[in-house]
Amino acid sequence: MFPAGPTAKSTLTEALKFGFHCSIAGGLVKALERARALECDTLQFFTRNPRGWRFTPLDSSLGVTFLERAEELNLSPLVVHMPYLPNLASPDPDLYRKSVDSLMVEMERCKLLGVDYLVTHVGKAKAVGREEAMERVARALRMALELEGPVILLENTAGQGSELGASLGELGEIIALVDGDPRLGVCIDTAHAFQAGYPIHTSDGLEVFLEELDKEVGLGRLKLLHLNDSKTPLGSRVDRHWHIGEGHMGLEGFRSIISHPFLRGLPAIMETPYSPSWDKKNMERVRELDQMSGYI
């Protein structure tokens, strides 16, 4: 195991905090109730329709109600995912403006709700160079970070098409372009890392991945895991999530991830295909793997 350097987080011994991405159908507070019914410690949700640009402003009183209920249900941290349509790397001026506006709006909504982390995909370069695209992403992030609100987490991608952020080096470069702002971190999606070609389903592969993460980004910036199996093989660059242990990563892969001392204590959100029966199975599986790790 590699030693903890100055950018590495301390080795933790507490259990991971497991949760799901929960639907907001019926209202934002309903997402909290769904999370508790699934025996979650934490949750992720959208604050609005993720497939559209329009949204209804949030009433200020909702923030108090939402946060109070989250505290009653002992759900923490609270994580929001950006909608699907924004592309912070877009070379199209209109789409870029709408994307930046969407990020700024989401920061305000997260602040009102008392959200801890806002997860965003980095974006797609389209027909322009990746360096130019990353500059646009950095510009958008700098504007958003001028606002009060949550820590922004850049999510690694599977590398489909012109997606940015499949390599840890690109995530690190974007963070450097934002001058290493302390309110900027990363969310590592296990399926995306595997699909991008990182063999994190093996103990050795996971160790190499974390060493690279520490070098390029800093383990201290790793704030969240998206715990997903992959329906597509290693290096496929095709983003398809699957149930824990049922995909190409396998249960042994998740045993290594869940038991790794540098990942202990992190929130771990599952974004597996929605199914009431499979949600229950997925939670049972990660809890069992957590208990087998010997930390609790």
Coordinates of C-alpha atoms in Angstrom, one line a residue:
M1 CA 0.0 0.0 0.0
F2 CA 1.3 3.4 -0.8
P3 CA 2.1 5.8 2.0
A4 CA 0.0 8.9 2.7
G5 CA 1.7 11.9 1.2
P6 CA 0.9 15.5 1.9
T7 CA -2.0 15.5 -0.6
A8 CA -3.5 12.2 0.7
K9 CA -6.4 11.9 3.1
S10 CA -5.7 10.1 6.4
T11 CA -6.4 6.4 6.6
L12 CA -9.9 6.0 8.0
T13 CA -11.3 3.1 10.0
E14 CA -15.0 3.9 10.0
A15 CA -17.6 2.4 7.7
L16 CA -18.6 3.9 4.4
K17 CA -21.8 5.8 4.3
F18 CA -24.1 4.1 1.7
G19 CA -26.9 5.6 -0.2
F20 CA -28.8 5.8 -3.5
H21 CA -29.7 8.4 -6.0
C22 CA -33.4 9.0 -5.0
S23 CA -36.3 10.2 -7.1
I24 CA -37.9 13.6 -6.2
A25 CA -41.3 12.6 -7.6
G26 CA -43.9 14.2 -5.2
G27 CA -41.4 16.7 -3.9
L28 CA -37.9 17.1 -2.6
V29 CA -38.7 15.9 0.9
K30 CA -40.1 12.7 -0.7
A31 CA -36.5 11.9 -1.7
L32 CA -35.5 11.9 1.9
E33 CA -38.3 9.6 2.8
R34 CA -37.3 7.2 0.0
A35 CA -33.7 7.2 1.2
R36 CA -34.7 6.3 4.7
A37 CA -37.0 3.5 3.5
L38 CA -33.9 2.1 1.7
E39 CA -31.9 2.3 4.9
C40 CA -29.6 4.9 3.4
D41 CA -27.0 6.9 5.4
T42 CA -26.8 9.5 2.7
L43 CA -28.4 10.3 -0.7
Q44 CA -28.1 12.0 -4.0
F45 CA -30.9 13.7 -5.9
F46 CA -31.8 16.2 -8.6
T47 CA -33.4 19.4 -7.5
R48 CA -35.4 19.6 -10.7
N49 CA -36.2 17.8 -13.9
P50 CA -32.8 16.7 -15.2
R51 CA -33.9 16.5 -18.8
G52 CA -35.1 20.1 -19.3
W53 CA -33.9 23.7 -18.9
R54 CA -37.0 25.1 -17.2
F55 CA -37.4 24.9 -13.4
T56 CA -39.7 26.2 -10.7
P57 CA -37.9 28.4 -8.1
L58 CA -37.7 27.0 -4.6
D59 CA -39.5 28.6 -1.8
S60 CA -37.2 29.8 1.0
S61 CA -39.2 28.0 3.6
L62 CA -38.6 24.6 1.8
G63 CA -34.9 24.9 2.7
V64 CA -35.7 24.9 6.5
T65 CA -38.2 22.0 6.1
F66 CA -35.8 20.0 4.0
L67 CA -32.8 20.3 6.2
E68 CA -34.7 19.7 9.4
R69 CA -36.2 16.5 7.9
A70 CA -32.8 15.3 6.7
E71 CA -31.4 15.8 10.2
E72 CA -34.3 13.9 11.7
L73 CA -33.6 11.0 9.4
N74 CA -29.9 11.2 10.0
L75 CA -29.1 11.6 6.3
S76 CA -25.7 13.1 5.6
P77 CA -24.0 14.3 3.5
L78 CA -26.6 15.7 1.1
V79 CA -25.6 15.4 -2.5
V80 CA -27.1 16.9 -5.6
H81 CA -26.3 15.9 -9.2
M82 CA -26.4 18.5 -12.0
P83 CA -29.1 18.1 -14.7
Y84 CA -28.1 16.2 -17.9
L85 CA -28.4 18.9 -20.5
P86 CA -25.6 21.4 -19.5
N87 CA -22.2 21.0 -21.2
L88 CA -19.6 23.2 -19.5
A89 CA -17.1 22.5 -22.3
S90 CA -19.4 23.4 -25.2
P91 CA -18.0 25.5 -28.0
D92 CA -21.5 26.7 -28.8
P93 CA -22.0 30.1 -27.2
D94 CA -25.7 29.7 -26.5
L95 CA -25.4 26.2 -25.0
Y96 CA -22.3 27.3 -23.0
R97 CA -24.2 30.3 -21.6
K98 CA -27.2 28.2 -20.6
S99 CA -24.9 25.6 -19.1
V100 CA -23.1 28.1 -16.9
D101 CA -26.4 29.7 -15.9
S102 CA -27.7 26.2 -15.0
L103 CA -24.6 25.6 -12.8
M104 CA -25.1 29.0 -11.1
V105 CA -28.8 28.3 -10.4
E106 CA -27.9 24.9 -9.0
M107 CA -25.4 26.4 -6.6
E108 CA -28.1 28.7 -5.3
R109 CA -30.7 25.9 -5.0
C110 CA -28.1 23.8 -3.1
K111 CA -27.3 26.6 -0.8
L112 CA -31.0 27.0 0.1
L113 CA -31.4 23.3 0.8
G114 CA -28.2 23.0 2.8
V115 CA -26.6 20.6 0.4
D116 CA -23.0 19.6 1.0
Y117 CA -21.9 18.5 -2.5
L118 CA -22.9 19.3 -6.1
V119 CA -21.7 16.7 -8.6
T120 CA -21.2 17.7 -12.2
H121 CA -19.9 16.0 -15.3
V122 CA -17.0 18.0 -16.9
G123 CA -18.5 18.1 -20.3
K124 CA -17.8 17.2 -24.0
A125 CA -15.2 18.9 -26.1
K126 CA -17.1 18.3 -29.3
A127 CA -15.1 19.4 -32.4
V128 CA -12.6 21.6 -30.6
G129 CA -9.3 20.8 -28.9
R130 CA -9.4 19.3 -25.4
E131 CA -7.2 22.1 -23.9
E132 CA -9.6 24.8 -25.2
A133 CA -12.5 22.8 -23.9
M134 CA -11.0 22.5 -20.4
E135 CA -10.3 26.2 -20.3
R136 CA -14.1 26.8 -20.8
V137 CA -14.9 24.3 -18.0
A138 CA -12.5 26.1 -15.7
R139 CA -14.0 29.5 -16.6
A140 CA -17.5 28.2 -15.7
L141 CA -16.3 26.7 -12.4
R142 CA -14.5 30.0 -11.4
M143 CA -17.8 31.9 -11.9
A144 CA -19.8 29.3 -9.9
L145 CA -17.3 29.2 -7.1
E146 CA -17.7 33.0 -6.6
L147 CA -21.1 32.1 -5.1
E148 CA -21.7 30.7 -1.6
G149 CA -22.9 27.1 -1.6
P150 CA -21.7 23.6 -1.8
V151 CA -18.4 22.0 -2.7
I152 CA -18.4 21.2 -6.4
L153 CA -17.3 17.7 -7.3
L154 CA -16.0 16.8 -10.8
E155 CA -17.1 13.3 -11.7
N156 CA -14.9 11.1 -13.8
T157 CA -16.4 9.8 -17.0
A158 CA -16.4 6.6 -19.1
G159 CA -14.8 8.5 -22.0
Q160 CA -17.6 8.2 -24.5
G161 CA -17.1 10.3 -27.6
S162 CA -15.5 13.6 -26.8
E163 CA -16.2 13.4 -23.0
L164 CA -13.6 15.1 -20.8
G165 CA -12.6 13.7 -17.4
A166 CA -12.1 10.0 -18.2
S167 CA -8.5 10.3 -17.2
L168 CA -7.5 11.4 -13.7
G169 CA -4.9 13.7 -15.4
E170 CA -7.6 15.7 -17.0
L171 CA -9.5 16.2 -13.8
G172 CA -6.3 17.3 -12.1
E173 CA -5.6 19.7 -15.0
I174 CA -9.0 21.3 -14.7
I175 CA -8.6 21.8 -10.9
A176 CA -5.2 23.4 -11.5
L177 CA -6.8 25.8 -14.0
V178 CA -9.2 26.9 -11.2
D179 CA -6.1 27.5 -9.1
G180 CA -6.8 24.6 -6.9
D181 CA -9.8 26.2 -5.3
P182 CA -10.5 24.4 -1.9
R183 CA -14.2 24.1 -2.8
L184 CA -13.5 21.9 -5.7
G185 CA -13.2 18.1 -5.3
V186 CA -13.8 14.9 -7.2
C187 CA -16.4 12.2 -7.3
I188 CA -15.1 8.8 -8.5
D189 CA -17.7 6.6 -10.3
T190 CA -16.4 3.0 -10.1
A191 CA -18.2 2.0 -13.3
H192 CA -16.8 5.0 -15.3
A193 CA -13.3 4.3 -14.1
F194 CA -13.5 0.7 -15.1
Q195 CA -15.1 1.6 -18.5
A196 CA -12.3 4.2 -19.1
G197 CA -9.7 1.4 -18.7
Y198 CA -8.7 1.5 -15.1
P199 CA -8.8 -2.1 -13.7
I200 CA -10.0 -1.1 -10.3
H201 CA -11.8 -4.5 -9.9
T202 CA -8.4 -6.0 -8.9
S203 CA -6.5 -5.1 -5.7
D204 CA -3.4 -4.2 -7.7
G205 CA -5.4 -2.2 -10.2
L206 CA -7.2 -0.3 -7.5
E207 CA -3.8 0.5 -5.8
V208 CA -2.4 1.9 -9.0
F209 CA -5.5 3.9 -9.6
L210 CA -5.4 5.5 -6.1
E211 CA -1.7 6.3 -6.5
E212 CA -2.5 8.1 -9.7
L213 CA -5.4 9.9 -8.1
D214 CA -3.2 11.1 -5.3
K215 CA -0.6 12.3 -7.8
E216 CA -2.9 14.0 -10.3
V217 CA -5.7 15.3 -8.0
G218 CA -4.8 14.6 -4.4
L219 CA -6.7 12.1 -2.3
G220 CA -7.8 14.9 0.0
R221 CA -10.1 16.1 -2.9
L222 CA -11.9 12.7 -3.1
K223 CA -15.2 13.4 -1.3
L224 CA -17.6 10.9 -2.8
L225 CA -17.9 7.6 -4.5
H226 CA -20.5 6.5 -7.1
L227 CA -20.6 2.8 -6.4
N228 CA -21.8 1.1 -9.6
D229 CA -21.0 -2.1 -11.4
S230 CA -20.4 -2.0 -15.2
K231 CA -22.6 -3.7 -17.8
T232 CA -19.8 -3.2 -20.3
P233 CA -16.3 -4.6 -20.2
L234 CA -13.1 -3.0 -19.0
G235 CA -12.0 -0.2 -21.3
S236 CA -15.3 -0.2 -23.3
R237 CA -15.8 3.5 -23.0
V238 CA -19.5 2.8 -22.9
D239 CA -21.3 4.1 -19.9
R240 CA -23.8 1.4 -18.6
H241 CA -24.3 1.0 -14.9
W242 CA -25.3 -2.4 -13.4
H243 CA -26.1 -4.0 -10.1
I244 CA -23.4 -4.5 -7.5
G245 CA -21.6 -7.8 -8.2
E246 CA -23.7 -8.6 -11.3
G247 CA -21.5 -6.8 -13.9
H248 CA -18.0 -7.1 -15.2
M249 CA -16.4 -5.8 -12.0
G250 CA -17.8 -8.5 -9.8
L251 CA -18.3 -8.9 -6.0
E252 CA -14.5 -9.3 -5.4
G253 CA -13.9 -6.0 -7.1
F254 CA -16.3 -4.3 -4.7
R255 CA -14.9 -6.1 -1.8
S256 CA -11.5 -4.5 -2.6
I257 CA -13.0 -1.1 -3.0
I258 CA -15.2 -1.1 0.1
S259 CA -12.4 -2.4 2.3
H260 CA -9.6 -0.1 1.1
P261 CA -8.3 2.0 4.0
F262 CA -8.1 5.2 2.0
L263 CA -11.8 5.0 1.0
R264 CA -13.2 4.3 4.5
G265 CA -15.6 6.8 5.8
L266 CA -16.5 8.2 2.4
P267 CA -20.1 8.5 1.3
A268 CA -20.9 6.0 -1.4
I269 CA -23.9 6.5 -3.7
M270 CA -25.3 3.8 -5.8
E271 CA -26.8 4.7 -9.2
T272 CA -27.8 1.2 -10.2
P273 CA -30.9 0.7 -12.5
Y274 CA -34.0 1.4 -10.5
S275 CA -35.8 -1.7 -9.2
P276 CA -37.3 -1.9 -5.7
S277 CA -36.1 -5.5 -5.3
W278 CA -32.7 -4.8 -6.7
D279 CA -32.3 -1.7 -4.6
K280 CA -32.8 -3.9 -1.5
K281 CA -30.3 -6.5 -2.8
N282 CA -27.7 -3.9 -3.7
M283 CA -27.9 -2.3 -0.2
E284 CA -27.7 -5.7 1.5
R285 CA -24.6 -6.6 -0.6
V286 CA -22.6 -3.5 0.1
R287 CA -23.5 -3.8 3.8
E288 CA -22.3 -7.4 3.9
L289 CA -19.1 -6.5 2.1
D290 CA -18.6 -3.6 4.6
Q291 CA -19.0 -6.0 7.5
M292 CA -16.6 -8.5 6.0
S293 CA -14.0 -5.8 5.7
G294 CA -13.5 -6.1 9.5
Y295 CA -13.9 -2.3 10.2
I296 CA -17.2 -2.5 11.9

